[in-house]
Coordinates of C-alpha atoms in Angstrom, one line a residue:
M1 CA 8.6 286.9 -0.6
S2 CA 6.8 285.4 -3.7
K3 CA 8.3 282.6 -5.3
P4 CA 10.5 282.8 -8.4
P5 CA 8.5 282.1 -11.7
E6 CA 8.9 279.0 -13.4
I7 CA 10.5 278.6 -16.4
S8 CA 8.5 279.3 -19.8
A9 CA 9.0 277.3 -22.8
K10 CA 11.0 279.7 -24.4
G11 CA 13.1 280.7 -21.7
R12 CA 11.2 284.0 -20.7
M13 CA 10.2 284.9 -17.5
S14 CA 6.8 284.8 -16.0
S15 CA 6.8 287.8 -13.7
A16 CA 9.6 290.4 -13.1
Y17 CA 11.6 288.8 -10.0
L18 CA 14.1 286.3 -11.2
I19 CA 15.2 285.5 -14.8
T20 CA 16.4 282.1 -16.7
V21 CA 18.6 281.7 -19.3
I22 CA 17.5 283.3 -22.7
Q23 CA 16.8 280.3 -25.1
P24 CA 19.0 281.4 -28.2
T25 CA 16.6 282.3 -31.3
Q26 CA 17.4 281.8 -34.8
G27 CA 20.1 284.4 -36.1
T28 CA 21.5 284.4 -32.2
F29 CA 25.0 283.4 -31.3
Q30 CA 25.2 279.6 -30.2
P31 CA 28.5 278.6 -29.4
N32 CA 27.8 274.7 -29.1
I33 CA 31.5 273.9 -29.4
K34 CA 32.3 270.5 -28.6
M35 CA 35.5 269.2 -26.5
P36 CA 37.1 266.1 -27.3
S37 CA 36.5 263.9 -24.1
D38 CA 40.3 262.7 -24.3
S39 CA 43.3 263.8 -26.2
T40 CA 46.3 261.6 -27.8
N41 CA 48.6 264.4 -26.7
A42 CA 47.7 265.1 -23.1
L43 CA 49.8 267.7 -21.3
K44 CA 49.7 268.5 -17.7
F45 CA 48.8 272.1 -16.7
V46 CA 49.2 273.3 -13.1
I47 CA 46.8 276.0 -12.7
T48 CA 47.6 278.5 -9.5
G49 CA 44.5 280.0 -8.5
A50 CA 41.2 278.4 -7.6
G51 CA 39.1 281.3 -8.3
I52 CA 36.5 281.8 -11.2
A53 CA 39.3 282.0 -13.6
G54 CA 41.3 279.0 -12.3
L55 CA 38.3 276.7 -12.0
T56 CA 37.0 277.6 -15.6
C57 CA 40.4 277.0 -16.8
A58 CA 40.8 273.8 -15.0
Y59 CA 37.3 272.5 -16.0
F60 CA 37.8 273.6 -19.8
V61 CA 41.4 272.3 -20.1
K62 CA 40.4 269.0 -18.3
R63 CA 37.6 268.1 -20.7
A64 CA 39.7 268.8 -23.6
G65 CA 41.5 265.7 -22.5
H66 CA 44.7 267.0 -20.4
D67 CA 45.9 266.1 -16.6
V68 CA 45.2 269.3 -14.2
V69 CA 46.4 270.4 -10.8
V70 CA 44.8 273.6 -9.3
L71 CA 46.7 275.4 -6.3
E72 CA 44.9 277.1 -3.9
K73 CA 46.2 279.4 -1.3
S74 CA 43.0 279.5 1.3
S75 CA 41.6 276.4 3.0
R76 CA 38.1 274.6 1.7
R77 CA 36.8 276.3 4.6
E78 CA 37.7 279.3 4.0
Q79 CA 36.0 279.3 0.6
L80 CA 32.7 278.0 1.9
K81 CA 32.6 280.3 4.9
N82 CA 32.7 283.5 2.4
E83 CA 29.1 284.7 1.6
D84 CA 30.0 288.4 0.3
G85 CA 30.9 289.5 -3.4
G86 CA 29.1 289.1 -6.6
V87 CA 29.5 288.3 -10.3
R88 CA 28.2 290.5 -13.1
I89 CA 27.8 288.4 -16.5
P90 CA 27.5 290.2 -19.4
P91 CA 26.3 288.8 -22.9
N92 CA 29.7 287.6 -23.9
M93 CA 30.5 285.7 -21.1
M94 CA 27.1 284.2 -20.8
R95 CA 27.2 282.7 -24.4
L96 CA 30.0 280.3 -22.8
L97 CA 28.7 280.0 -19.5
Q98 CA 25.8 278.2 -21.5
E99 CA 28.3 275.7 -22.3
L100 CA 28.6 274.3 -18.7
P101 CA 26.1 271.8 -17.7
G102 CA 23.6 272.9 -15.3
M103 CA 24.0 276.3 -15.4
E104 CA 20.8 277.2 -16.5
E105 CA 19.3 275.9 -13.5
T106 CA 21.6 277.8 -11.4
L107 CA 21.2 280.8 -12.6
N108 CA 17.2 280.2 -12.6
A109 CA 17.6 279.7 -8.9
K110 CA 20.5 282.4 -7.9
A111 CA 21.0 284.9 -10.2
T112 CA 19.0 288.5 -11.6
K113 CA 18.6 289.3 -14.8
C114 CA 19.6 293.2 -15.5
A115 CA 17.0 295.2 -17.5
G116 CA 19.3 298.8 -17.4
I117 CA 21.6 301.3 -16.1
L118 CA 20.1 304.1 -14.1
F119 CA 22.8 307.0 -13.7
H120 CA 22.5 309.6 -10.8
Q121 CA 24.4 312.7 -10.0
C122 CA 24.8 313.3 -6.4
K123 CA 24.4 317.0 -5.3
E124 CA 25.4 318.8 -2.1
D125 CA 22.2 318.9 -0.2
G126 CA 22.7 315.4 -0.2
S127 CA 20.1 314.7 -2.8
A128 CA 20.4 313.0 -6.0
E129 CA 19.2 313.5 -9.5
L130 CA 18.7 311.0 -12.2
V131 CA 21.0 312.3 -15.1
G132 CA 20.5 309.1 -17.7
K133 CA 19.4 305.8 -18.3
M134 CA 20.6 303.1 -20.4
D135 CA 17.7 300.2 -21.1
F136 CA 18.7 296.6 -22.1
S137 CA 15.8 296.1 -24.7
Q138 CA 15.0 292.5 -25.4
E139 CA 15.8 293.5 -28.9
I140 CA 19.3 294.7 -28.2
M141 CA 19.9 291.6 -25.9
D142 CA 18.8 289.0 -28.7
D143 CA 21.1 290.5 -31.1
L144 CA 23.9 289.8 -28.6
G145 CA 22.6 286.0 -28.2
C146 CA 22.0 286.5 -24.3
D147 CA 20.8 288.7 -21.4
F148 CA 23.0 290.2 -18.8
Y149 CA 22.9 288.7 -15.4
F150 CA 24.1 289.2 -11.5
I151 CA 24.8 286.6 -9.5
P152 CA 26.4 285.7 -6.0
H153 CA 30.0 285.0 -6.2
K154 CA 29.4 281.9 -4.2
D155 CA 26.9 280.3 -6.4
L156 CA 29.2 280.6 -9.3
H157 CA 32.0 279.7 -7.7
E158 CA 30.6 277.0 -6.1
H159 CA 28.9 275.5 -9.5
L160 CA 32.5 275.5 -10.9
Y161 CA 33.9 273.7 -7.9
T162 CA 31.4 270.8 -8.3
L163 CA 32.0 270.3 -11.8
C164 CA 35.7 270.3 -11.8
V165 CA 36.1 267.9 -8.6
N166 CA 33.5 265.7 -11.0
C167 CA 35.3 265.5 -14.1
G168 CA 38.4 264.7 -11.9
V169 CA 40.4 267.9 -11.5
E170 CA 42.8 267.6 -8.8
I171 CA 42.5 270.9 -6.3
R172 CA 44.9 271.6 -3.6
H173 CA 44.3 273.8 -0.5
E174 CA 46.7 275.5 1.5
F175 CA 49.1 275.8 -1.4
E176 CA 50.2 279.1 -1.2
V177 CA 52.6 279.9 -4.4
V178 CA 55.4 282.2 -3.7
E179 CA 57.5 281.4 -7.0
V180 CA 57.2 279.9 -10.7
Q181 CA 60.4 278.7 -12.3
T182 CA 60.9 278.3 -15.8
S183 CA 63.7 276.6 -17.6
R184 CA 65.9 277.6 -21.2
P185 CA 66.9 275.2 -24.3
P186 CA 68.1 273.0 -24.5
H187 CA 67.4 271.8 -20.9
V188 CA 63.6 272.5 -20.6
D189 CA 62.5 270.4 -17.9
G190 CA 59.1 271.8 -17.5
P191 CA 58.1 274.5 -15.0
K192 CA 57.9 274.3 -11.3
V193 CA 55.7 275.9 -8.8
F194 CA 57.2 276.2 -5.5
S195 CA 55.0 276.8 -2.2
K196 CA 55.5 278.9 0.7
S197 CA 56.8 275.9 2.7
G198 CA 59.2 274.7 0.1
E199 CA 57.4 271.8 -1.8
Y200 CA 57.2 272.2 -5.6
V201 CA 55.0 270.9 -8.6
T202 CA 56.0 270.4 -11.7
G203 CA 53.9 270.3 -15.2
D204 CA 54.2 271.0 -18.8
I205 CA 52.6 274.6 -18.5
V206 CA 51.3 276.8 -15.7
I207 CA 48.3 279.2 -16.1
G208 CA 48.4 281.6 -13.8
A209 CA 45.2 282.4 -12.6
D210 CA 46.1 284.0 -9.4
G211 CA 44.6 287.3 -9.4
K212 CA 45.7 290.7 -9.5
N213 CA 48.5 290.2 -7.6
S214 CA 49.9 287.0 -9.0
V215 CA 53.2 285.4 -8.8
A216 CA 52.9 283.4 -12.2
R217 CA 53.0 287.2 -14.0
R218 CA 56.4 287.9 -12.4
V219 CA 58.0 285.4 -14.8
L220 CA 56.6 287.4 -17.9
L221 CA 57.6 291.1 -16.6
A222 CA 61.0 289.5 -15.7
E223 CA 61.2 288.5 -19.5
Q224 CA 60.0 292.0 -20.5
D225 CA 62.5 293.9 -18.5
E226 CA 64.9 291.5 -19.9
A227 CA 64.0 292.3 -23.6
E228 CA 63.9 296.0 -23.1
E229 CA 67.4 295.7 -21.4
A230 CA 69.0 293.8 -24.5
D231 CA 67.4 296.3 -27.4
S232 CA 70.1 298.7 -27.6
T233 CA 68.2 300.4 -30.6
T234 CA 65.3 301.7 -27.9
T235 CA 66.0 304.8 -26.8
G236 CA 64.7 305.5 -23.3
S237 CA 62.1 308.1 -24.6
E238 CA 60.8 304.8 -26.7
K239 CA 60.8 302.4 -24.0
S240 CA 57.0 302.0 -22.2
A241 CA 56.8 303.7 -18.9
L242 CA 53.5 301.7 -18.0
S243 CA 54.6 299.2 -15.7
P244 CA 53.1 300.3 -13.6
I245 CA 50.9 303.2 -15.0
K246 CA 48.3 303.8 -12.1
A247 CA 46.5 302.0 -9.6
I248 CA 42.8 301.5 -9.3
V249 CA 41.0 301.9 -5.9
G250 CA 38.0 300.0 -4.7
A251 CA 35.6 298.5 -2.2
T252 CA 32.7 295.9 -2.1
L253 CA 30.1 295.6 0.4
S254 CA 27.4 292.9 0.3
I255 CA 23.9 293.7 2.2
P256 CA 21.4 290.6 3.0
V257 CA 18.1 291.5 1.0
S258 CA 16.0 290.5 4.4
L259 CA 17.6 294.1 5.7
L260 CA 16.4 295.8 2.9
E261 CA 12.9 294.4 3.5
S262 CA 12.6 295.6 6.9
D263 CA 13.1 299.0 5.7
P264 CA 10.2 301.1 4.1
E265 CA 12.9 303.4 2.8
L266 CA 15.3 300.7 1.2
E267 CA 12.3 298.6 0.1
A268 CA 11.7 300.5 -2.6
L269 CA 15.0 299.5 -4.2
L270 CA 13.6 295.9 -4.3
R271 CA 10.7 297.0 -6.5
V272 CA 9.8 295.8 -9.9
E273 CA 10.5 299.0 -11.2
N274 CA 13.9 299.0 -9.4
H275 CA 15.1 295.8 -8.6
L276 CA 16.0 294.9 -12.2
Q277 CA 18.2 298.2 -12.8
W278 CA 21.8 298.4 -12.0
M279 CA 22.4 302.0 -10.2
V280 CA 25.1 303.9 -10.4
Y281 CA 25.7 307.1 -8.0
M282 CA 28.4 309.5 -9.0
G283 CA 30.0 312.0 -6.8
D284 CA 32.9 314.1 -6.4
G285 CA 35.7 311.8 -7.8
T286 CA 33.7 308.6 -7.0
S287 CA 31.2 306.2 -8.1
V288 CA 29.0 303.9 -6.6
A289 CA 27.2 300.9 -8.4
M290 CA 24.7 298.7 -6.9
A291 CA 22.7 296.1 -7.8
R292 CA 20.2 292.8 -6.5
Y293 CA 22.8 289.8 -6.9
G294 CA 19.8 287.1 -6.7
P295 CA 17.3 286.5 -3.8
D296 CA 19.4 287.0 -1.0
I297 CA 22.6 289.9 -1.6
Y298 CA 22.5 293.5 -2.7
L299 CA 25.6 294.6 -3.3
L300 CA 27.4 298.0 -3.6
D301 CA 30.6 298.6 -5.4
L302 CA 32.5 301.9 -4.8
T303 CA 35.4 303.1 -7.1
Y304 CA 37.4 306.4 -7.0
G305 CA 39.7 308.0 -9.6
Q306 CA 42.6 309.0 -7.8
P307 CA 45.6 307.2 -6.7
P308 CA 46.0 305.0 -3.1
L309 CA 45.6 307.3 0.0
L310 CA 47.5 307.1 2.9
G311 CA 45.4 304.2 4.7
N312 CA 44.2 302.5 1.5
E313 CA 45.5 299.3 1.7
D314 CA 45.3 296.2 -0.8
E315 CA 43.3 293.1 1.2
E316 CA 42.8 289.6 0.4
W317 CA 39.3 288.5 -0.4
L318 CA 38.9 286.1 2.3
S319 CA 40.5 288.4 5.0
G320 CA 37.7 289.2 6.8
G321 CA 37.4 292.8 5.4
T322 CA 37.3 296.2 6.8
P323 CA 35.0 298.7 8.7
V324 CA 32.5 300.1 6.7
Q325 CA 33.5 303.4 8.4
S326 CA 36.1 303.7 5.6
V327 CA 33.3 303.4 2.8
L328 CA 31.4 305.6 4.5
E329 CA 34.2 308.4 4.9
K330 CA 34.3 308.6 1.2
V331 CA 30.8 309.2 0.3
Q332 CA 29.7 312.4 2.6
E333 CA 27.7 313.9 -0.5
Y334 CA 25.8 311.0 -1.3
D335 CA 22.3 310.3 -1.5
A336 CA 21.1 309.4 2.4
R337 CA 19.7 305.8 0.9
V338 CA 23.4 305.2 -0.3
K339 CA 25.0 305.6 2.9
K340 CA 22.4 303.6 5.0
L341 CA 22.8 300.7 2.4
I342 CA 26.5 301.3 3.1
S343 CA 26.0 301.1 7.3
L344 CA 24.0 297.9 6.7
A345 CA 26.8 295.9 5.3
K346 CA 29.1 293.8 8.1
T347 CA 32.4 294.8 6.5
S348 CA 33.9 296.3 3.2
H349 CA 36.6 294.4 1.1
W350 CA 39.1 296.8 -0.3
N351 CA 41.1 296.3 -3.3
I352 CA 44.2 298.2 -4.9
Q353 CA 44.4 297.1 -8.7
T354 CA 47.9 297.9 -10.3
V355 CA 47.5 298.7 -13.9
Y356 CA 50.7 297.1 -15.9
D357 CA 51.8 297.6 -19.5
L358 CA 51.9 293.4 -20.3
Q359 CA 53.1 292.8 -23.8
R360 CA 52.8 289.0 -23.5
Y361 CA 50.7 286.7 -21.8
V362 CA 52.7 284.0 -23.0
S363 CA 55.9 283.4 -21.6
K364 CA 59.2 283.1 -24.3
F365 CA 59.2 279.3 -24.2
N366 CA 55.5 278.7 -23.7
Q367 CA 55.9 277.3 -20.2
V368 CA 53.7 280.1 -18.4
M369 CA 50.5 281.7 -19.3
V370 CA 48.4 284.2 -17.4
V371 CA 44.4 284.8 -17.3
G372 CA 41.8 286.6 -16.0
D373 CA 43.0 289.2 -13.4
A374 CA 46.5 287.7 -13.5
A375 CA 46.5 289.0 -17.4
H376 CA 44.2 291.8 -17.7
S377 CA 44.0 295.0 -16.1
I378 CA 40.4 295.4 -16.3
Y379 CA 38.9 296.9 -13.5
I380 CA 37.5 294.5 -10.7
N381 CA 34.6 296.3 -9.9
G382 CA 33.4 296.5 -13.4
T383 CA 31.5 294.9 -15.7
H384 CA 33.8 292.4 -17.5
N385 CA 36.9 291.4 -15.9
T386 CA 35.4 287.9 -15.1
A387 CA 34.1 287.8 -18.7
A388 CA 37.2 288.1 -20.1
A389 CA 38.8 285.3 -17.8
F390 CA 36.0 283.0 -19.3
E391 CA 36.9 283.7 -22.5
D392 CA 40.6 283.0 -22.0
A393 CA 40.0 279.8 -20.6
F394 CA 37.6 279.0 -23.3
T395 CA 39.8 280.1 -26.0
L396 CA 43.0 278.2 -24.2
A397 CA 41.4 274.9 -24.2
I398 CA 40.2 274.9 -27.7
N399 CA 43.9 275.4 -28.3
K400 CA 45.3 272.6 -26.2
S401 CA 42.6 270.7 -27.6
N402 CA 43.5 271.8 -31.5
K403 CA 46.1 269.4 -32.9
N404 CA 47.7 272.5 -34.7
G405 CA 47.9 273.9 -31.4
L406 CA 49.7 271.3 -29.7
E407 CA 52.1 270.9 -32.3
Q408 CA 53.0 274.9 -32.3
W409 CA 53.4 274.5 -28.6
K410 CA 55.5 271.4 -29.3
R411 CA 57.7 273.4 -31.8
A412 CA 58.2 276.3 -29.4
R413 CA 59.4 274.7 -27.1

């Protein structure tokens, strides 16, 4: 494999392989937001979940001058062992990601730029036809301020984890959160987060960054149900029936690039004209999106637009996964190359994402708030779920570093 190109003076690539961060040009969006190094009104934040959303919140809130403890169910060893999965970084996320120290170097070494999307329709004879194309021209991306990237989950996660540790965030592993308790005026003592073992941690604010099966979100849903029951003026037909409205089912598979390189048929996917493209194959009620995530991983995401079927089970990401046969059964009509790629994966990771009609992201007395997949029903195997978590974290830190934001929080309590 050829050596990745060096960073050019203008942030452009010198060959079509890995791309560095585009240096903002005149007229593009440049956040350049300066967080205060300390706060005269420091709060204690308890963050549930040490994934991308939780670590991003932890870093920015700590940088804003607050005390932060992150509670994570898995062990550090389990996190380090994980080699699967990837993160899509659209321009809106990339503009914020540039605020992280060392991110340019990490992207240059570990990420792949997405130059566009190719849409293929699968046919009954097992072939596929190119039916659409979307080019991410440099003019368009310059307008948006940044490019679109793919990066392995482990590399972005480790970068964030290191930043958090280096700035003094406390991360407690093997703390499985089972309940978040809040209090009500006039006796507001601060929320408590309980573990499976009965241990608890208190703070001023709990940030639920615990994903699609969030425990922290239960506080908001309970308040929402209570408010609806108390509202006697609302008829049954006017009440929301969207909680939950549906469930989205998908699976993710990771394949070592070395396996594609050793297969003449699959090696074509790594050529210059293909490896910067996000390839989308559409079947009968299903779709598979696949792309290269940095130098070592090729990733496939299966989605099917129907409720969970018998045998579909939601999995913890670090659980070890399910045999790939469960994915092959869903793609019988797909192009032979897609099926061959799936067969090369060691395992598949399934998720069932319930969509909630969450009317608030902050609890009644400002003790609990949710971010990322705990807050938004943005499809996990899509483009913007991680971007939304970054935007949540950035906005939260700005609000809690602002004197007016802190005063509003105190008055609300």
